[in-house]
Tab-separated table of C-alpha atoms and ligand atoms in Angstrom:
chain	number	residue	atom	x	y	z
A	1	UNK	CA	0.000	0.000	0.000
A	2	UNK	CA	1.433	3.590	-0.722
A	3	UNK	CA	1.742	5.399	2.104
A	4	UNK	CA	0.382	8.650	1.145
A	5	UNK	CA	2.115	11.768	3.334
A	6	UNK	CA	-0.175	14.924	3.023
A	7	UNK	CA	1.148	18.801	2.499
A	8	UNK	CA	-0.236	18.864	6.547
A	9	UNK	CA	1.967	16.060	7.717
A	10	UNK	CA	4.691	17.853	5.803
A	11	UNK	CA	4.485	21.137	7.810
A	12	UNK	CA	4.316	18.786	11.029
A	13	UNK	CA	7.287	16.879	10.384
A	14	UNK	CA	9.260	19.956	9.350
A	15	UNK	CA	8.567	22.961	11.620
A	16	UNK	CA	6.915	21.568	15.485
A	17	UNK	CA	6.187	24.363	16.206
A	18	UNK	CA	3.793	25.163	18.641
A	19	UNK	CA	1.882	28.921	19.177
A	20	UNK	CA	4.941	30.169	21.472
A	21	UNK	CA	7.161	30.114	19.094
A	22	UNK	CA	4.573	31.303	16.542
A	23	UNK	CA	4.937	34.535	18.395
A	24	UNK	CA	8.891	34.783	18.941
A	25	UNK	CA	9.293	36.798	16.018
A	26	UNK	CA	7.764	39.718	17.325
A	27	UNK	CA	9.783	39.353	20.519
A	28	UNK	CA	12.402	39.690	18.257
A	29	UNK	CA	11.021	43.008	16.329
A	30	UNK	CA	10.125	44.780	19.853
A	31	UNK	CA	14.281	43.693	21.001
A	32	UNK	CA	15.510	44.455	18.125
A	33	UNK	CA	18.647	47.411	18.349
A	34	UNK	CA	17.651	50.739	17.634
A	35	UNK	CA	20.680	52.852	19.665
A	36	UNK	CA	24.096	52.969	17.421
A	37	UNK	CA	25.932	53.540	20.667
A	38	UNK	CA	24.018	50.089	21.986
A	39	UNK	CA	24.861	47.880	18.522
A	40	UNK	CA	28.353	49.723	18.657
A	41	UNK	CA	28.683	48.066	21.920
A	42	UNK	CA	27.544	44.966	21.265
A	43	UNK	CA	30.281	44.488	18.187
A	44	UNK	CA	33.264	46.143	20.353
A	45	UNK	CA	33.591	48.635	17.556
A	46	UNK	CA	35.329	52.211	18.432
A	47	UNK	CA	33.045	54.492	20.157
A	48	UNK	CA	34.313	57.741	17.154
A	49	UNK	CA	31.717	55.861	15.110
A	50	UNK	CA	28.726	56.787	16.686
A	51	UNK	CA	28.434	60.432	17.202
A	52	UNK	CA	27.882	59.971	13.088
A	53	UNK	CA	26.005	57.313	13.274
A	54	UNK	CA	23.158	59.115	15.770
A	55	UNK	CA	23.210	62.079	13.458
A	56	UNK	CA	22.590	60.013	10.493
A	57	UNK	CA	19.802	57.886	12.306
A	58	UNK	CA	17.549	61.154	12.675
A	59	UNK	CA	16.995	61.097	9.185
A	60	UNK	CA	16.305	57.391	8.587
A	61	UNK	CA	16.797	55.566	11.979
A	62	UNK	CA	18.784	52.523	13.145
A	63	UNK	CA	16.736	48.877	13.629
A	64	UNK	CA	18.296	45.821	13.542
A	65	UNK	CA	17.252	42.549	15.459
A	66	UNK	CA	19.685	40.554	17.860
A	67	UNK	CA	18.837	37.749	15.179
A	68	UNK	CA	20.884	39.823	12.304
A	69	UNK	CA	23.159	41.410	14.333
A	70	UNK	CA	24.051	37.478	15.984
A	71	UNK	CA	25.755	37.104	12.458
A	72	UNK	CA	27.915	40.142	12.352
A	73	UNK	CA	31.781	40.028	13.611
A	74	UNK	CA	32.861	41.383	16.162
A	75	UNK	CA	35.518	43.729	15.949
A	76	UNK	CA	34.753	44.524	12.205
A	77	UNK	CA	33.908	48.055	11.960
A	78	UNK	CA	33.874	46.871	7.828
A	79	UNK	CA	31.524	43.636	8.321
A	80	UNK	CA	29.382	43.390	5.113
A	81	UNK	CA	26.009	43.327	6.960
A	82	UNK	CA	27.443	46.404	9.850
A	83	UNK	CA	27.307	48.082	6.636
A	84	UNK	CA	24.131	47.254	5.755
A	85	UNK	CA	22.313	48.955	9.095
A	86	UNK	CA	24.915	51.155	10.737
A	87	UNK	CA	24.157	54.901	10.607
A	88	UNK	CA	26.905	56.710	8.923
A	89	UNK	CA	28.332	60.137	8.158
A	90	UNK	CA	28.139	59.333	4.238
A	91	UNK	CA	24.376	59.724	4.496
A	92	UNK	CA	24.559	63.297	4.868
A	93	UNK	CA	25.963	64.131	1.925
A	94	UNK	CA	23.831	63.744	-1.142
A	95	UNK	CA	24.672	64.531	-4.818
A	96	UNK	CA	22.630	66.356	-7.633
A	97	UNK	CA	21.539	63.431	-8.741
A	98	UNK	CA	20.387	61.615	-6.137
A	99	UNK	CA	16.469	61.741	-5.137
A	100	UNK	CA	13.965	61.062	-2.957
A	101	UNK	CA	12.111	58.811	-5.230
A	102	UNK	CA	14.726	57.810	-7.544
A	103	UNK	CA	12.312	54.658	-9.199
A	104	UNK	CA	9.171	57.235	-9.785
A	105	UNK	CA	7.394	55.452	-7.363
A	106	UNK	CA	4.807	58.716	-7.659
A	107	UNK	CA	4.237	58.683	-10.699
A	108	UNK	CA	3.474	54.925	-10.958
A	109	UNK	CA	0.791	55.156	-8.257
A	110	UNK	CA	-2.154	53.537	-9.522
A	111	UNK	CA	-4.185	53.702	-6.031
A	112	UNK	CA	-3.743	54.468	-2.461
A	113	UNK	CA	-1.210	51.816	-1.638
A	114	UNK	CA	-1.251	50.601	-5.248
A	115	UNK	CA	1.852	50.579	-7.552
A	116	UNK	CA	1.640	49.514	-11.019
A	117	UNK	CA	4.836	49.883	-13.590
A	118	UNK	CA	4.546	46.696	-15.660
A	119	UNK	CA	1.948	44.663	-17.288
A	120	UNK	CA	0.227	42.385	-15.732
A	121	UNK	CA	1.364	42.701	-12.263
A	122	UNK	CA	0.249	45.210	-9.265
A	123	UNK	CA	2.528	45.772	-6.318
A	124	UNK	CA	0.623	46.467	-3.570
A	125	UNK	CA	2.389	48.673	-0.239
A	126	UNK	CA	0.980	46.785	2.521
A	127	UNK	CA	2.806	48.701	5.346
A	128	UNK	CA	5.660	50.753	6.090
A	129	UNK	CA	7.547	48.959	8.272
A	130	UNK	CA	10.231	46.566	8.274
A	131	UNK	CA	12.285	43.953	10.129
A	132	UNK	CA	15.656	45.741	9.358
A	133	UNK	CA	16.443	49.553	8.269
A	134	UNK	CA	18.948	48.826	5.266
A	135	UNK	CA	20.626	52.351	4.878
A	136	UNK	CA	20.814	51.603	0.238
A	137	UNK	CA	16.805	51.591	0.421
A	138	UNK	CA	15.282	52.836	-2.589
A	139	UNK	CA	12.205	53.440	-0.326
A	140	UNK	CA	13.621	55.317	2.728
A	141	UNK	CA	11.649	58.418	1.994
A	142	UNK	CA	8.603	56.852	0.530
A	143	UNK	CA	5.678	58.615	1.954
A	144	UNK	CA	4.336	55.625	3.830
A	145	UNK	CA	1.260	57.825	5.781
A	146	UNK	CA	-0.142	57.949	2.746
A	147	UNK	CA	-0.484	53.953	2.411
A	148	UNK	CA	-3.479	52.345	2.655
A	149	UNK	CA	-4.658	52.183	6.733
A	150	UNK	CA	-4.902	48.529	5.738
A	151	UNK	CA	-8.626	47.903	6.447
A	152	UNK	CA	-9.953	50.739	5.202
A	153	UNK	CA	-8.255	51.709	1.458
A	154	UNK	CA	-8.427	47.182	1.548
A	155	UNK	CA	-11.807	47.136	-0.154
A	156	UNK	CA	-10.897	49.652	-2.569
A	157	UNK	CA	-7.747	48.139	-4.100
A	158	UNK	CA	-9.802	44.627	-4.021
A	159	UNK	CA	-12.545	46.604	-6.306
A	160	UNK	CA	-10.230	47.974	-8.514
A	161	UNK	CA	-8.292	44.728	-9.648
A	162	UNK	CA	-11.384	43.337	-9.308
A	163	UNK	CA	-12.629	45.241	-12.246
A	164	UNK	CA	-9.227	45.017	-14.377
A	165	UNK	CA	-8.736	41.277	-15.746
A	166	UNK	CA	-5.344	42.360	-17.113
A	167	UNK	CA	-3.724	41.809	-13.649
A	168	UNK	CA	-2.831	37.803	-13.354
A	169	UNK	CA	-0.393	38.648	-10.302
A	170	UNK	CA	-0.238	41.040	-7.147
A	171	UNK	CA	3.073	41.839	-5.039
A	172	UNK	CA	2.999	42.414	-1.513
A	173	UNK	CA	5.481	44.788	-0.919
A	174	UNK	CA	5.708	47.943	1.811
A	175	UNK	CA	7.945	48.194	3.804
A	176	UNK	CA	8.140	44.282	4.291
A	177	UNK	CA	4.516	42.145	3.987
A	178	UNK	CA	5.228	40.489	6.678
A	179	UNK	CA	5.332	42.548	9.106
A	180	UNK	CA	2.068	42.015	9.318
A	181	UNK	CA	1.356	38.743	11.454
A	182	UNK	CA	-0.806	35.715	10.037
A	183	UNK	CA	-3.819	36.614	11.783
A	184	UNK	CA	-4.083	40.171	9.849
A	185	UNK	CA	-1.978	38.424	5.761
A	186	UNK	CA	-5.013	35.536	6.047
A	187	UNK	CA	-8.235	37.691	5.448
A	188	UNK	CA	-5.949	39.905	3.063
A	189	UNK	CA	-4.808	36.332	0.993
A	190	UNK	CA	-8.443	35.268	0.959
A	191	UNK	CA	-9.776	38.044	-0.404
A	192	UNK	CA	-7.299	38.221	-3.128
A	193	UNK	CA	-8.196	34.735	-3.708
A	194	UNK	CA	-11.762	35.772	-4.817
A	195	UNK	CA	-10.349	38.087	-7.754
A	196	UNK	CA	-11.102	35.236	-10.389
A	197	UNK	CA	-8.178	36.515	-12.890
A	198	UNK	CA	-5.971	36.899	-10.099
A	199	UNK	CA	-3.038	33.464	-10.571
A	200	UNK	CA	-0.265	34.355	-8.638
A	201	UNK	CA	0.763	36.162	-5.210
A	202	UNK	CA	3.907	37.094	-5.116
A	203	UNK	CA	5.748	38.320	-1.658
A	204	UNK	CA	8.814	40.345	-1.579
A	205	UNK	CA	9.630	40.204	2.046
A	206	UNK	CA	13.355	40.300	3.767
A	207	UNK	CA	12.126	39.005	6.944
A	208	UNK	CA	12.696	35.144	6.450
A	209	UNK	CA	16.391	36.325	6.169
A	210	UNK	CA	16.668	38.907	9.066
A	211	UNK	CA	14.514	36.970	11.310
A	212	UNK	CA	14.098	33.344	10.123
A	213	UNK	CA	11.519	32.639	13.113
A	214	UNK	CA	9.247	34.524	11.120
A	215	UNK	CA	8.583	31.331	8.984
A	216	UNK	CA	5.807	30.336	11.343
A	217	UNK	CA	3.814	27.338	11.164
A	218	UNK	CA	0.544	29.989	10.433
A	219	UNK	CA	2.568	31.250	8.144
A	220	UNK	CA	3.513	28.287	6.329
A	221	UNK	CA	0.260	26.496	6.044
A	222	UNK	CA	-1.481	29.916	4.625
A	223	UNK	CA	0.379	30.234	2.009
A	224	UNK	CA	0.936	26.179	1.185
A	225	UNK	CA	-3.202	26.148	1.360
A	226	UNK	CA	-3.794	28.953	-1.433
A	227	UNK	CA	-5.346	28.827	-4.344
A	228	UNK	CA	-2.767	31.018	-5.857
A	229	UNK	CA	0.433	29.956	-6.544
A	230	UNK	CA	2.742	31.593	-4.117
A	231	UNK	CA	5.969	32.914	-5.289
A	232	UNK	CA	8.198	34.685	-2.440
A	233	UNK	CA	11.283	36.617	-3.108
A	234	UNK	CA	13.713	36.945	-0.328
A	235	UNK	CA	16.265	39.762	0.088
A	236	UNK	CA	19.842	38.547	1.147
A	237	UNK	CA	23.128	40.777	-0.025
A	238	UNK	CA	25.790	38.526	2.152
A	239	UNK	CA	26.545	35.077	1.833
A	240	UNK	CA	26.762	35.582	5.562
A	241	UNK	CA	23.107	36.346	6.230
A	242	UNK	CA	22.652	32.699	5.406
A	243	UNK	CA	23.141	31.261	8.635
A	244	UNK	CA	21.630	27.610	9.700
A	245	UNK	CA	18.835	28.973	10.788
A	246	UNK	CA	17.755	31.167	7.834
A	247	UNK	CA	18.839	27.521	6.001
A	248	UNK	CA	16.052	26.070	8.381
A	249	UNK	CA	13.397	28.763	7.088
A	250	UNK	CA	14.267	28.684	4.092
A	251	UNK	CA	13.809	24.361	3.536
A	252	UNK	CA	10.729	24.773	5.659
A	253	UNK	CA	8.836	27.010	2.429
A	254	UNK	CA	10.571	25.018	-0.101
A	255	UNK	CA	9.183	21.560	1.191
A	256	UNK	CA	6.037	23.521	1.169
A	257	UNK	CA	5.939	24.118	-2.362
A	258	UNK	CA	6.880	27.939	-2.327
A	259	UNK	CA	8.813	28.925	-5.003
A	260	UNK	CA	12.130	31.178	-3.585
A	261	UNK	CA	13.713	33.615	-5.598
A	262	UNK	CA	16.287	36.400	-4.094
A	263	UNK	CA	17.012	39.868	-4.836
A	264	UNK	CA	20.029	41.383	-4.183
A	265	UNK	CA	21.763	44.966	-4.469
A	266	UNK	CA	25.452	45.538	-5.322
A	267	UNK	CA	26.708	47.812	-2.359
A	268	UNK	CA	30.078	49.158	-2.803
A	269	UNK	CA	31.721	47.870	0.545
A	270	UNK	CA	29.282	44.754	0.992
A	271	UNK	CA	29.182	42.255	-1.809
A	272	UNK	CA	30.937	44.379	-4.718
A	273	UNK	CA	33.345	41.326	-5.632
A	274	UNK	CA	33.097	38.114	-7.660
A	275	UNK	CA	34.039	36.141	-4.611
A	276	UNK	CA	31.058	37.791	-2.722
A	277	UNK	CA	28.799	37.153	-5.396
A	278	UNK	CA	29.604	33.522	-6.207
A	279	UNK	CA	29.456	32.706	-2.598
A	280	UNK	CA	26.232	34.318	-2.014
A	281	UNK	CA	24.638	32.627	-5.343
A	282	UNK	CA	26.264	29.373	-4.686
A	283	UNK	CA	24.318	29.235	-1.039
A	284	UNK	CA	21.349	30.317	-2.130
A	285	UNK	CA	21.578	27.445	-4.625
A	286	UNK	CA	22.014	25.329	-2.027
A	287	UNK	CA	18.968	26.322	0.054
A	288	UNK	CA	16.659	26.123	-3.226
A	289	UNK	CA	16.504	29.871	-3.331
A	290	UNK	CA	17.507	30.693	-7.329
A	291	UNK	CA	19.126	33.964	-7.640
A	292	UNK	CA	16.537	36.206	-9.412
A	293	UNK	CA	17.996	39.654	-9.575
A	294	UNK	CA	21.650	41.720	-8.625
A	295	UNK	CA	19.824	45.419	-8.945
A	296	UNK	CA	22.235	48.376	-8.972
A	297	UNK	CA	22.104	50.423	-6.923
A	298	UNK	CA	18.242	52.818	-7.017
A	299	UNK	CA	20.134	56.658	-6.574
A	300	UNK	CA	18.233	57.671	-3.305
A	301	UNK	CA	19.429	60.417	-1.333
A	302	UNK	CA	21.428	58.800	1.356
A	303	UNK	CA	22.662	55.752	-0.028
A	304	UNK	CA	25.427	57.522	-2.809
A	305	UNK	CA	28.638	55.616	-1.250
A	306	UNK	CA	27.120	52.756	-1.351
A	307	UNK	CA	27.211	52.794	-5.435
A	308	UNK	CA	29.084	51.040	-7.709
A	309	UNK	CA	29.819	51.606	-11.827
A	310	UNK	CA	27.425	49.780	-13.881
A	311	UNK	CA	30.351	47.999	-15.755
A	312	UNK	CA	31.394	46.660	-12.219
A	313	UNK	CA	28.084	44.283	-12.006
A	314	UNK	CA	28.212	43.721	-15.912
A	315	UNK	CA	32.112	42.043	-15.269
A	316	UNK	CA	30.846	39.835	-11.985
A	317	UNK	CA	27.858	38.740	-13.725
A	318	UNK	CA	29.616	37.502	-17.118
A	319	UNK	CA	32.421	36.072	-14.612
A	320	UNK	CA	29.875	33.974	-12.194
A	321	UNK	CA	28.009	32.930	-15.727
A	322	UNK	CA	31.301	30.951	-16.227
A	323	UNK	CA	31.674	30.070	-12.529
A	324	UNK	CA	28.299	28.520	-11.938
A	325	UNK	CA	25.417	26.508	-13.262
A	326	UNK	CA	23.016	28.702	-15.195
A	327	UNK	CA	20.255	28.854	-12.651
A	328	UNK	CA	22.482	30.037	-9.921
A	329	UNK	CA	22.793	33.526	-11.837
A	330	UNK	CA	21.277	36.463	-11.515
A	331	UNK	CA	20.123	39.025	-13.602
A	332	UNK	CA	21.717	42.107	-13.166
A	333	UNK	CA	19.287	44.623	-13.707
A	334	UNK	CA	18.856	48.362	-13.463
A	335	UNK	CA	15.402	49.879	-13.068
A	336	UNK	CA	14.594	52.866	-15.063
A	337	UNK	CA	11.592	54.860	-14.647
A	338	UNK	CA	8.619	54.531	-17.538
A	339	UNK	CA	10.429	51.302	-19.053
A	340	UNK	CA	8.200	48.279	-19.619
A	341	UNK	CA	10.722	46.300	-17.472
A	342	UNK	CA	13.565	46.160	-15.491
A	343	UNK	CA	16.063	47.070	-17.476
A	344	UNK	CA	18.756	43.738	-18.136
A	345	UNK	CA	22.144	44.795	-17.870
A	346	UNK	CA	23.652	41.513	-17.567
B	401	PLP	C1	10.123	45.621	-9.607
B	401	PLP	C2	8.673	45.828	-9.663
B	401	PLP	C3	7.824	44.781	-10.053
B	401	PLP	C4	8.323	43.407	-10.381
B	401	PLP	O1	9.008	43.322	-11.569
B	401	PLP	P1	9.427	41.869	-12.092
B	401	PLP	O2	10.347	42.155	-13.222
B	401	PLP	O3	8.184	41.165	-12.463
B	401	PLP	O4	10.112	41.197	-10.958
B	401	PLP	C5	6.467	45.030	-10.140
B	401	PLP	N1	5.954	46.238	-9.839
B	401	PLP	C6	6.742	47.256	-9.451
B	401	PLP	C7	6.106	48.566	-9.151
B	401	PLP	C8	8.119	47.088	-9.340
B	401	PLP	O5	8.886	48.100	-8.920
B	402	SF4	S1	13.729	45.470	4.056
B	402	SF4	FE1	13.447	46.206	1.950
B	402	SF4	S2	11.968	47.881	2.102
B	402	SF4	FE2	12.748	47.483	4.182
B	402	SF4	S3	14.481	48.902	4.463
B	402	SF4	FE3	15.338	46.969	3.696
B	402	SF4	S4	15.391	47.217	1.466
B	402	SF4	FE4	14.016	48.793	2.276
């Protein structure tokens, strides 16, 4: 007799967890670091570093959880992910062309809360907030009050694709999706699930990565029981961020049937090398997480030492394209605003 094992026993087998530790990744958001002088501290890095850093974290301000921070070293004042959340004086400064909404986010507004730049495909901001404050963001001065109070602008963005059969597949985005905790993403899934046209849901969410507990068993069986197929794209920069437990996470929603993409951004400083690259792409491989795209760098007030030259990404591309298996390479893509698409570079 086959012994028939069913998507619930799968979850079972694979997470145990039980409702306390459905809740321990909001533990981790409410303890996660917000003082540079605190995560300066922690990482025994020289005290000079944070009058800069608290000046800088006015205008866009420090959070990072013990979870992310657990994988830094200490002692490195030029660890790739310190660079990723530390406050520093190189935010201040801000060239000509550099902008507060360097993608043209505004112009692209379709709704309240309601992006749409390409065909076919809605991105929807959910929320504002996020698991981790990476200083590069392309969003760090998006206007976030004016995104949907979830509830209420809800019904309206449900009308409105409701009434457009051209859109097959909506993005939660923000700010991160998840964020938002199962009990508030399950009416929001199921009503997307009544959209008849609607086929995919796709979730671009860092949170997996910066706090793996997030993966909850809630979590998991939500999006394994949709009728839409569920595509999530993760956000790791650092072969580093990939830690056993974010390996856990991560095998938990591929033996669930989630497709995993990641998204990266070349960061002068962080993972501007082949090296970086191929060891980042090679362990994503390895946790069933294909590389999707290696963006450069969105020119956002704030964030201009943290670019690199275009021909920079073109070289490490074409290099890890002879380095690894096809799959395990990214596109390295620019986005430019009013184009169709993201615009392939390499
Ligand atoms: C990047 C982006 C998408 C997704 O583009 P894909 O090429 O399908 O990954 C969709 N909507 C908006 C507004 C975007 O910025
Ligand atoms: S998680 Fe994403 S949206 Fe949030 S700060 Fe980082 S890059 Fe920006």
């Amino acid at each position: 007799m086959a012994i028939v094992t069913t998507r619930a026993d799968t979850v079972r087998a694979n997470s145990r967890i039980d409702d306390a530790d459905g809740n321990r990744w909001k533990d981790a958001m409410r303890s996660a670091v917000r003082d540079p002088a605190t995560l300066c501290k922690m990482l025994r890095l020289p005290s000079n570093l944070i009058p800069a850093a608290q000046i800088a974290s006015t205008q866009f301000s420090l959070f990072a959880p013990l979870a992310y921070v657990a994988r830094m070293q200490v002692g490195n004042a030029n660890d790739p992910l310190l660079r990723q959340v530390l406050p520093v004086a190189d935010e201040m400064e801000s060239p000509e062309n550099y902008q507060l909404d360097p993608v043209g986010d505004q112009a692209a507004k379709r709704g309240s809360g309601l992006l749409q730049k390409y065909a076919g495909r809605v991105l929807i901001v959910t929320t504002g907030v996020c698991a981790v404050h990476c200083r590069y963001c392309f969003r760090r001065h998006f206007p976030y009050s004016d995104a949907p109070a979830l509830n209420q602008r809800w019904d309206r963005i449900i009308d409105d694709l409701k009434d457009d059969p051209s859109i097959t597949e909506v993005i939660l985005s923000g700010g991160d999706p998840l964020t938002l905790d199962d009990e508030t993403l399950q009416p929001l899934v199921q009503r997307l699930e009544t959209i008849p046209h609607l086929r995919r849901l796709r979730i671009h969410t860092r949170l997996p990565i910066i706090i793996p507990d997030r993966v909850t068993d809630g979590l998991i069986q939500l999006l394994r029981d949709s009728a839409l197929t569920v595509v999530m794209v993760v956000h790791a920069n650092h072969a580093n961020e990939l830690d056993e437990s974010v390996g856990r996470s991560m095998t938990l929603l591929a033996d669930n049937g989630i497709t995993l993409l990641n998204q990266a951004v070349l960061l002068q400083g962080v993972n501007d090398s082949i090296e970086a690259q191929f060891n980042l792409c090679g362990r994503l491989a390895d946790l069933r997480v294909m590389p999707y795209y290696l963006h450069q760098l969105d020119r956002v007030s704030g964030a201009a030492h943290f670019e690199t030259p275009e021909s920079l990404g073109i070289r490490i591309v074409e290099q890890l394209r002879a380095r690894l298996p096809g799959y395990a390479v990214p596109r390295f893509v620019r986005e430019v605003p009013g184009e169709a698409n993201k615009r392939v570079l390499a």
